[in-house]
């Protein structure tokens, strides 16, 4: 998350949806909040079915829709969309932008009564904001029941997880000298060797709550993060963080995405996030998922796409080194202590966490 998103979430929390800026897209009207909207009737019908009856009924209805419109912030979505189109012969009109822009567009179009997205696939914070505005419709069934419990949310369902991990440059950190915990990185030996991401206040909130659960006082937690920042250089964006880690601009990244490290390593970079097959614990998990729009023009096709995300789509997600929402036999998080981002707290108090984290990062250098 970043400061812009914090502002948008604060605005949504105050129900001033128009304040996220810009002129809404003009177009046809949609009863986005109506309990009996045509889209919701489709969702309710399919949610009440199971097994082959559900699959066949949904497919028949989706073929009548003929297409769907997807809004997403996932940069690895192309392979999923192509596989879906190849399997079902349904065209997917895709709008891709960063997660904050996706939220902004959905809020604008809802305010204008415009039917834009049928399904939105993006980050937890933005989906929670949409749900708070009652823009999403429930999705139920056997496929959702298989999703990790922390990915079954009110109004939306995770299809993947971002895992914040401690990663390091193996050319800079010799075997046997890797940090054993995040708190190790506050030690003097790591001075100037750590990277922090400027917008990671959701990771910060998760770790803050984790340390509280372990009995640390607020004063001790604040002191730790100040010391960590004093050892750190600040980057903007996880992609940049991964690139700088690979280039050796700093030795350790405190909150890099696991798939960023894995993708870099696959291309030959000297980076890792596991010692003897195990990561530094805890790993902070933030779900990313999909929500069905109440205002959808193509609700059955949207629902079929969500079904696909949780079945065949999981293979494409894993192929991009991302952590899928449905655990598998080779689950990279099996036996690993994880911590969830405190989503409700972030939605209710976005400014608190972003402002607190800014105070921390202001004391660090620039990468």
CSV table of C-alpha atoms in Angstrom, one decimal:
chain,number,residue,atom,x,y,z
A,1,UNK,CA,0.0,0.0,0.0
A,2,UNK,CA,1.0,3.6,-0.3
A,3,UNK,CA,0.0,7.0,0.9
A,4,UNK,CA,-2.4,7.6,-2.1
A,5,UNK,CA,-4.3,4.4,-1.3
A,6,UNK,CA,-4.4,5.4,2.4
A,7,UNK,CA,-6.1,8.6,1.3
A,8,UNK,CA,-8.6,6.7,-0.8
A,9,UNK,CA,-9.4,4.2,1.9
A,10,UNK,CA,-9.9,7.0,4.4
A,11,UNK,CA,-12.2,8.7,2.0
A,12,UNK,CA,-14.2,5.5,1.4
A,13,UNK,CA,-14.4,4.9,5.1
A,14,UNK,CA,-16.0,8.3,5.5
A,15,UNK,CA,-18.4,7.4,2.6
A,16,UNK,CA,-17.2,10.3,0.5
A,17,UNK,CA,-16.6,8.2,-2.5
A,18,UNK,CA,-16.4,11.0,-5.0
A,19,UNK,CA,-13.3,12.4,-3.3
A,20,UNK,CA,-11.0,9.8,-4.9
A,21,UNK,CA,-10.9,12.3,-7.8
A,22,UNK,CA,-11.7,12.5,-11.5
A,23,UNK,CA,-14.7,12.5,-13.7
A,24,UNK,CA,-16.6,9.3,-13.8
A,25,UNK,CA,-16.9,7.4,-17.1
A,26,UNK,CA,-20.1,8.2,-18.9
A,27,UNK,CA,-22.4,5.4,-19.9
A,28,UNK,CA,-25.4,3.3,-19.2
A,29,UNK,CA,-26.9,3.1,-15.8
A,30,UNK,CA,-26.6,0.3,-13.3
A,31,UNK,CA,-28.4,-0.5,-10.1
A,32,UNK,CA,-25.1,-1.3,-8.3
A,33,UNK,CA,-26.7,-1.3,-4.8
A,34,UNK,CA,-30.0,-3.0,-5.5
A,35,UNK,CA,-30.5,-6.2,-3.6
A,36,UNK,CA,-32.5,-7.7,-6.5
A,37,UNK,CA,-30.2,-6.7,-9.4
A,38,UNK,CA,-30.2,-9.2,-12.3
A,39,UNK,CA,-26.5,-10.0,-11.6
A,40,UNK,CA,-27.3,-10.9,-8.0
A,41,UNK,CA,-30.1,-13.2,-9.1
A,42,UNK,CA,-27.6,-15.1,-11.2
A,43,UNK,CA,-25.1,-15.3,-8.4
A,44,UNK,CA,-27.7,-16.5,-6.0
A,45,UNK,CA,-28.9,-19.2,-8.4
A,46,UNK,CA,-25.5,-20.6,-9.0
A,47,UNK,CA,-24.4,-20.3,-5.4
A,48,UNK,CA,-27.3,-22.6,-4.5
A,49,UNK,CA,-26.1,-25.4,-6.9
A,50,UNK,CA,-23.3,-27.9,-6.6
A,51,UNK,CA,-21.3,-30.5,-8.5
A,52,UNK,CA,-22.0,-31.1,-12.2
A,53,UNK,CA,-25.4,-29.3,-12.1
A,54,UNK,CA,-23.6,-26.1,-11.0
A,55,UNK,CA,-20.8,-26.4,-13.6
A,56,UNK,CA,-23.1,-27.1,-16.5
A,57,UNK,CA,-25.7,-24.5,-15.6
A,58,UNK,CA,-23.0,-21.8,-15.1
A,59,UNK,CA,-21.3,-22.7,-18.4
A,60,UNK,CA,-24.5,-22.6,-20.4
A,61,UNK,CA,-25.4,-19.2,-18.9
A,62,UNK,CA,-21.8,-17.9,-19.4
A,63,UNK,CA,-22.0,-18.8,-23.1
A,64,UNK,CA,-25.1,-16.7,-23.4
A,65,UNK,CA,-23.2,-13.8,-21.8
A,66,UNK,CA,-20.5,-14.3,-24.5
A,67,UNK,CA,-17.8,-12.2,-22.8
A,68,UNK,CA,-16.8,-10.5,-19.6
A,69,UNK,CA,-14.9,-7.4,-18.4
A,70,UNK,CA,-12.1,-7.8,-15.9
A,71,UNK,CA,-10.4,-5.1,-13.9
A,72,UNK,CA,-7.1,-6.2,-12.5
A,73,UNK,CA,-3.9,-5.0,-11.0
A,74,UNK,CA,-2.1,-8.4,-11.5
A,75,UNK,CA,0.8,-8.1,-13.9
A,76,UNK,CA,0.8,-11.8,-14.4
A,77,UNK,CA,-2.8,-12.1,-15.5
A,78,UNK,CA,-2.3,-12.5,-19.2
A,79,UNK,CA,-1.6,-16.2,-19.1
A,80,UNK,CA,-4.7,-16.8,-16.9
A,81,UNK,CA,-6.9,-14.9,-19.3
A,82,UNK,CA,-5.5,-16.6,-22.4
A,83,UNK,CA,-6.0,-20.1,-20.8
A,84,UNK,CA,-9.6,-19.1,-19.9
A,85,UNK,CA,-10.4,-17.8,-23.4
A,86,UNK,CA,-8.9,-20.9,-25.0
A,87,UNK,CA,-10.9,-23.3,-22.8
A,88,UNK,CA,-14.3,-21.6,-23.0
A,89,UNK,CA,-14.1,-19.4,-26.2
A,90,UNK,CA,-15.3,-16.4,-24.2
A,91,UNK,CA,-13.6,-13.0,-24.7
A,92,UNK,CA,-12.2,-11.2,-21.7
A,93,UNK,CA,-12.0,-7.4,-22.0
A,94,UNK,CA,-9.2,-6.6,-19.6
A,95,UNK,CA,-8.4,-3.3,-17.9
A,96,UNK,CA,-5.1,-3.3,-16.0
A,97,UNK,CA,-3.8,-0.6,-13.7
A,98,UNK,CA,-2.2,-0.4,-10.3
A,99,UNK,CA,-4.5,-1.4,-7.4
A,100,UNK,CA,-5.2,2.2,-6.4
A,101,UNK,CA,-6.3,3.2,-9.9
A,102,UNK,CA,-8.5,0.1,-10.2
A,103,UNK,CA,-10.2,1.1,-6.9
A,104,UNK,CA,-10.6,4.7,-8.1
A,105,UNK,CA,-12.2,3.7,-11.4
A,106,UNK,CA,-14.6,1.3,-9.8
A,107,UNK,CA,-15.7,3.9,-7.3
A,108,UNK,CA,-16.1,6.5,-10.0
A,109,UNK,CA,-18.2,4.3,-12.2
A,110,UNK,CA,-20.3,3.2,-9.3
A,111,UNK,CA,-21.0,6.8,-8.4
A,112,UNK,CA,-22.0,7.4,-12.0
A,113,UNK,CA,-24.2,4.3,-12.2
A,114,UNK,CA,-22.0,2.9,-15.0
A,115,UNK,CA,-21.7,-0.8,-15.6
A,116,UNK,CA,-17.9,-1.3,-16.1
A,117,UNK,CA,-16.3,-4.3,-14.5
A,118,UNK,CA,-18.0,-7.6,-14.2
A,119,UNK,CA,-15.3,-8.9,-11.9
A,120,UNK,CA,-12.4,-7.2,-10.1
A,121,UNK,CA,-9.1,-9.0,-9.3
A,122,UNK,CA,-6.8,-6.9,-7.1
A,123,UNK,CA,-5.4,-6.4,-3.6
A,124,UNK,CA,-7.1,-6.9,-0.3
A,125,UNK,CA,-7.3,-3.3,0.8
A,126,UNK,CA,-9.1,-2.2,-2.4
A,127,UNK,CA,-11.5,-5.2,-2.4
A,128,UNK,CA,-12.3,-4.4,1.3
A,129,UNK,CA,-13.1,-0.8,0.3
A,130,UNK,CA,-15.4,-2.0,-2.5
A,131,UNK,CA,-17.1,-4.4,-0.1
A,132,UNK,CA,-17.6,-1.6,2.4
A,133,UNK,CA,-19.4,0.3,-0.3
A,134,UNK,CA,-21.6,-2.8,-0.9
A,135,UNK,CA,-20.4,-3.1,-4.5
A,136,UNK,CA,-19.6,-6.8,-4.4
A,137,UNK,CA,-21.8,-9.9,-4.3
A,138,UNK,CA,-21.2,-13.1,-2.3
A,139,UNK,CA,-19.6,-16.1,-4.0
A,140,UNK,CA,-20.1,-19.5,-2.4
A,141,UNK,CA,-19.5,-23.1,-3.2
A,142,UNK,CA,-17.1,-26.0,-3.1
A,143,UNK,CA,-14.2,-24.2,-4.8
A,144,UNK,CA,-14.3,-21.3,-2.3
A,145,UNK,CA,-14.3,-23.8,0.6
A,146,UNK,CA,-10.9,-25.1,-0.6
A,147,UNK,CA,-9.3,-21.7,-0.3
A,148,UNK,CA,-7.0,-21.0,2.6
A,149,UNK,CA,-9.2,-19.8,5.5
A,150,UNK,CA,-7.5,-16.3,5.5
A,151,UNK,CA,-8.5,-15.9,1.9
A,152,UNK,CA,-12.3,-16.4,2.4
A,153,UNK,CA,-13.4,-12.8,2.9
A,154,UNK,CA,-16.7,-11.0,3.2
A,155,UNK,CA,-17.6,-10.2,-0.4
A,156,UNK,CA,-14.6,-11.6,-2.1
A,157,UNK,CA,-12.3,-14.6,-2.4
A,158,UNK,CA,-8.5,-14.8,-2.6
A,159,UNK,CA,-7.0,-16.4,-5.7
A,160,UNK,CA,-3.3,-15.7,-4.7
A,161,UNK,CA,-1.3,-14.3,-1.8
A,162,UNK,CA,1.6,-11.9,-1.7
A,163,UNK,CA,4.1,-13.2,0.9
A,164,UNK,CA,6.3,-10.5,2.4
A,165,UNK,CA,9.6,-12.2,3.2
A,166,UNK,CA,13.1,-11.3,4.2
A,167,UNK,CA,15.3,-11.8,1.1
A,168,UNK,CA,19.0,-11.4,0.7
A,169,UNK,CA,21.7,-11.2,-1.9
A,170,UNK,CA,23.7,-14.4,-1.6
A,171,UNK,CA,26.8,-12.7,-2.9
A,172,UNK,CA,26.7,-10.2,-0.1
A,173,UNK,CA,25.4,-12.4,2.7
A,174,UNK,CA,27.6,-15.5,3.1
A,175,UNK,CA,26.0,-18.9,3.9
A,176,UNK,CA,25.6,-19.2,7.7
A,177,UNK,CA,25.4,-15.5,8.2
A,178,UNK,CA,21.9,-14.9,7.1
A,179,UNK,CA,19.6,-13.1,9.6
A,180,UNK,CA,17.5,-15.6,11.6
A,181,UNK,CA,14.7,-13.1,12.3
A,182,UNK,CA,13.6,-9.6,11.3
A,183,UNK,CA,14.8,-8.3,14.6
A,184,UNK,CA,18.3,-9.3,13.7
A,185,UNK,CA,18.4,-6.6,11.1
A,186,UNK,CA,18.3,-3.9,13.8
A,187,UNK,CA,21.8,-5.0,15.0
A,188,UNK,CA,24.8,-2.8,14.2
A,189,UNK,CA,26.3,-5.3,11.8
A,190,UNK,CA,23.5,-4.6,9.3
A,191,UNK,CA,24.0,-0.8,9.2
A,192,UNK,CA,23.4,0.5,5.6
A,193,UNK,CA,22.8,-3.1,4.4
A,194,UNK,CA,19.0,-3.3,4.6
A,195,UNK,CA,16.2,-2.2,2.2
A,196,UNK,CA,12.8,-1.0,3.2
A,197,UNK,CA,9.9,-0.3,0.9
A,198,UNK,CA,8.3,3.2,1.4
A,199,UNK,CA,4.7,2.0,1.1
A,200,UNK,CA,4.7,-1.2,3.1
A,201,UNK,CA,2.6,0.1,6.0
A,202,UNK,CA,0.4,-3.0,5.7
A,203,UNK,CA,3.5,-5.2,6.3
A,204,UNK,CA,4.5,-2.8,9.2
A,205,UNK,CA,1.0,-3.1,10.8
A,206,UNK,CA,1.1,-6.9,10.5
A,207,UNK,CA,4.5,-7.1,12.2
A,208,UNK,CA,3.6,-4.6,14.8
A,209,UNK,CA,0.5,-6.7,15.8
A,210,UNK,CA,2.7,-9.8,15.7
A,211,UNK,CA,5.2,-8.3,18.2
A,212,UNK,CA,2.4,-7.2,20.4
A,213,UNK,CA,1.1,-10.8,20.5
A,214,UNK,CA,4.5,-11.9,21.6
A,215,UNK,CA,4.3,-9.6,24.6
A,216,UNK,CA,6.5,-6.7,23.4
A,217,UNK,CA,5.5,-3.2,24.6
A,218,UNK,CA,4.6,-0.4,22.2
A,219,UNK,CA,7.8,1.4,23.2
A,220,UNK,CA,10.0,-1.6,22.5
A,221,UNK,CA,8.3,-2.2,19.1
A,222,UNK,CA,8.8,1.5,18.1
A,223,UNK,CA,12.4,1.3,19.2
A,224,UNK,CA,13.0,-1.8,17.2
A,225,UNK,CA,11.5,-0.3,14.0
A,226,UNK,CA,13.5,3.0,14.5
A,227,UNK,CA,16.7,0.9,14.8
A,228,UNK,CA,15.7,-1.1,11.7
A,229,UNK,CA,15.1,2.1,9.7
A,230,UNK,CA,18.4,3.5,10.9
A,231,UNK,CA,20.1,0.5,9.2
A,232,UNK,CA,18.1,0.8,6.1
A,233,UNK,CA,17.8,2.4,2.7
A,234,UNK,CA,14.3,3.3,1.3
A,235,UNK,CA,13.1,2.0,-2.0
A,236,UNK,CA,9.8,2.8,-3.9
A,237,UNK,CA,8.0,-0.3,-5.2
A,238,UNK,CA,8.7,-4.0,-4.7
A,239,UNK,CA,9.9,-4.4,-8.3
A,240,UNK,CA,12.5,-1.8,-7.7
A,241,UNK,CA,13.4,-3.4,-4.4
A,242,UNK,CA,13.9,-6.7,-6.0
A,243,UNK,CA,16.1,-5.2,-8.8
A,244,UNK,CA,18.3,-3.3,-6.3
A,245,UNK,CA,18.6,-6.5,-4.1
A,246,UNK,CA,19.7,-8.4,-7.2
A,247,UNK,CA,22.2,-5.7,-8.1
A,248,UNK,CA,23.7,-5.7,-4.6
A,249,UNK,CA,22.6,-2.1,-3.8
A,250,UNK,CA,21.8,-3.4,-0.4
A,251,UNK,CA,22.3,-6.9,1.1
A,252,UNK,CA,18.9,-7.7,2.6
A,253,UNK,CA,15.4,-6.7,1.8
A,254,UNK,CA,13.2,-6.7,4.9
A,255,UNK,CA,9.8,-7.0,3.1
A,256,UNK,CA,10.3,-8.2,-0.4
A,257,UNK,CA,7.7,-10.4,-2.2
A,258,UNK,CA,8.7,-14.1,-2.3
A,259,UNK,CA,7.7,-14.3,-6.0
A,260,UNK,CA,10.0,-11.3,-6.8
A,261,UNK,CA,13.0,-13.2,-5.3
A,262,UNK,CA,12.0,-16.5,-7.0
A,263,UNK,CA,11.6,-14.8,-10.4
A,264,UNK,CA,14.9,-13.1,-10.1
A,265,UNK,CA,16.7,-16.3,-9.0
A,266,UNK,CA,15.1,-18.1,-12.0
A,267,UNK,CA,16.8,-15.6,-14.2
A,268,UNK,CA,20.2,-16.1,-12.6
A,269,UNK,CA,20.3,-13.5,-9.9
A,270,UNK,CA,22.1,-14.3,-6.6
A,271,UNK,CA,19.1,-13.9,-4.3
A,272,UNK,CA,17.3,-16.2,-1.9
A,273,UNK,CA,14.6,-16.1,0.8
A,274,UNK,CA,15.1,-19.5,2.4
A,275,UNK,CA,17.8,-21.3,4.4
A,276,UNK,CA,17.7,-25.0,4.0
A,277,UNK,CA,14.3,-24.7,2.4
A,278,UNK,CA,12.8,-22.6,5.2
A,279,UNK,CA,12.1,-18.9,5.3
A,280,UNK,CA,12.7,-16.5,8.1
A,281,UNK,CA,9.5,-16.5,10.2
A,282,UNK,CA,7.0,-15.2,10.4
A,283,UNK,CA,6.0,-14.7,6.8
A,284,UNK,CA,3.4,-11.9,6.4
A,285,UNK,CA,0.6,-12.9,4.1
A,286,UNK,CA,-1.7,-10.4,2.2
A,287,UNK,CA,-4.4,-11.9,0.1
A,288,UNK,CA,-5.2,-10.8,-3.4
A,289,UNK,CA,-8.4,-11.9,-4.8
A,290,UNK,CA,-11.5,-11.4,-6.9
A,291,UNK,CA,-14.9,-10.0,-6.3
A,292,UNK,CA,-18.1,-10.2,-8.4
A,293,UNK,CA,-19.7,-6.9,-9.1
A,294,UNK,CA,-23.4,-6.5,-8.2
A,295,UNK,CA,-23.7,-4.3,-11.3
A,296,UNK,CA,-22.2,-6.9,-13.7
A,297,UNK,CA,-23.5,-7.0,-17.3
A,298,UNK,CA,-22.1,-10.5,-17.7
A,299,UNK,CA,-22.5,-12.1,-14.3
A,300,UNK,CA,-22.4,-15.8,-15.3
A,301,UNK,CA,-19.2,-15.3,-17.3
A,302,UNK,CA,-17.7,-13.4,-14.4
A,303,UNK,CA,-18.6,-16.2,-12.0
A,304,UNK,CA,-17.2,-18.8,-14.5
A,305,UNK,CA,-13.9,-16.8,-14.5
A,306,UNK,CA,-13.7,-16.9,-10.7
A,307,UNK,CA,-14.3,-20.6,-10.8
A,308,UNK,CA,-11.4,-20.8,-13.3
A,309,UNK,CA,-9.2,-18.7,-11.1
A,310,UNK,CA,-9.6,-21.3,-8.3
A,311,UNK,CA,-9.0,-24.3,-10.5
A,312,UNK,CA,-6.9,-24.2,-13.8
A,313,UNK,CA,-5.9,-20.6,-13.0
A,314,UNK,CA,-4.0,-21.8,-9.9
A,315,UNK,CA,-1.5,-23.5,-12.2
A,316,UNK,CA,-0.8,-20.3,-14.1
A,317,UNK,CA,-0.5,-18.4,-10.7
A,318,UNK,CA,2.0,-21.0,-9.5
A,319,UNK,CA,3.9,-20.8,-12.8
A,320,UNK,CA,4.6,-17.1,-12.0
A,321,UNK,CA,6.1,-18.2,-8.7
A,322,UNK,CA,3.1,-16.7,-6.8
A,323,UNK,CA,1.5,-18.4,-3.9
A,324,UNK,CA,-1.9,-19.7,-4.9
A,325,UNK,CA,-5.0,-19.5,-2.7
A,326,UNK,CA,-5.7,-23.2,-2.8
A,327,UNK,CA,-3.0,-25.2,-0.9
A,328,UNK,CA,-1.3,-28.0,-2.8
A,329,UNK,CA,0.9,-30.9,-1.9
A,330,UNK,CA,4.0,-28.8,-2.5
A,331,UNK,CA,2.7,-25.8,-0.7
A,332,UNK,CA,5.7,-23.4,-0.1
A,333,UNK,CA,4.1,-22.3,3.2
A,334,UNK,CA,3.5,-25.7,4.7
A,335,UNK,CA,4.8,-25.7,8.3
A,336,UNK,CA,5.7,-22.0,8.1
A,337,UNK,CA,4.5,-19.5,10.7
A,338,UNK,CA,2.5,-16.9,8.9
A,339,UNK,CA,0.9,-13.6,10.0
A,340,UNK,CA,-2.0,-12.0,8.2
A,341,UNK,CA,-2.2,-8.3,7.4
A,342,UNK,CA,-4.8,-6.7,9.8
A,343,UNK,CA,-7.2,-5.7,7.0
A,344,UNK,CA,-10.1,-4.4,9.1
A,345,UNK,CA,-7.8,-2.2,11.1
A,346,UNK,CA,-6.1,-0.9,8.0
A,347,UNK,CA,-9.5,-0.1,6.5
A,348,UNK,CA,-10.7,1.6,9.6
A,349,UNK,CA,-7.5,3.4,10.4
A,350,UNK,CA,-5.4,3.8,7.2
A,351,UNK,CA,-4.0,7.2,8.1
A,352,UNK,CA,-2.8,5.9,11.5
A,353,UNK,CA,-0.6,3.1,10.0
A,354,UNK,CA,0.6,5.1,7.0
A,355,UNK,CA,1.6,8.1,9.1
A,356,UNK,CA,3.3,5.9,11.7
A,357,UNK,CA,5.2,4.0,9.1
A,358,UNK,CA,6.2,7.3,7.4
A,359,UNK,CA,7.8,8.5,10.6
A,360,UNK,CA,9.8,5.3,10.7
A,361,UNK,CA,11.0,5.5,7.1
A,362,UNK,CA,11.7,9.2,7.3
A,363,UNK,CA,14.7,8.3,9.5
A,364,UNK,CA,16.2,6.0,6.8
A,365,UNK,CA,18.4,6.8,3.8
A,366,UNK,CA,17.5,6.5,0.1
A,367,UNK,CA,18.6,3.6,-2.0
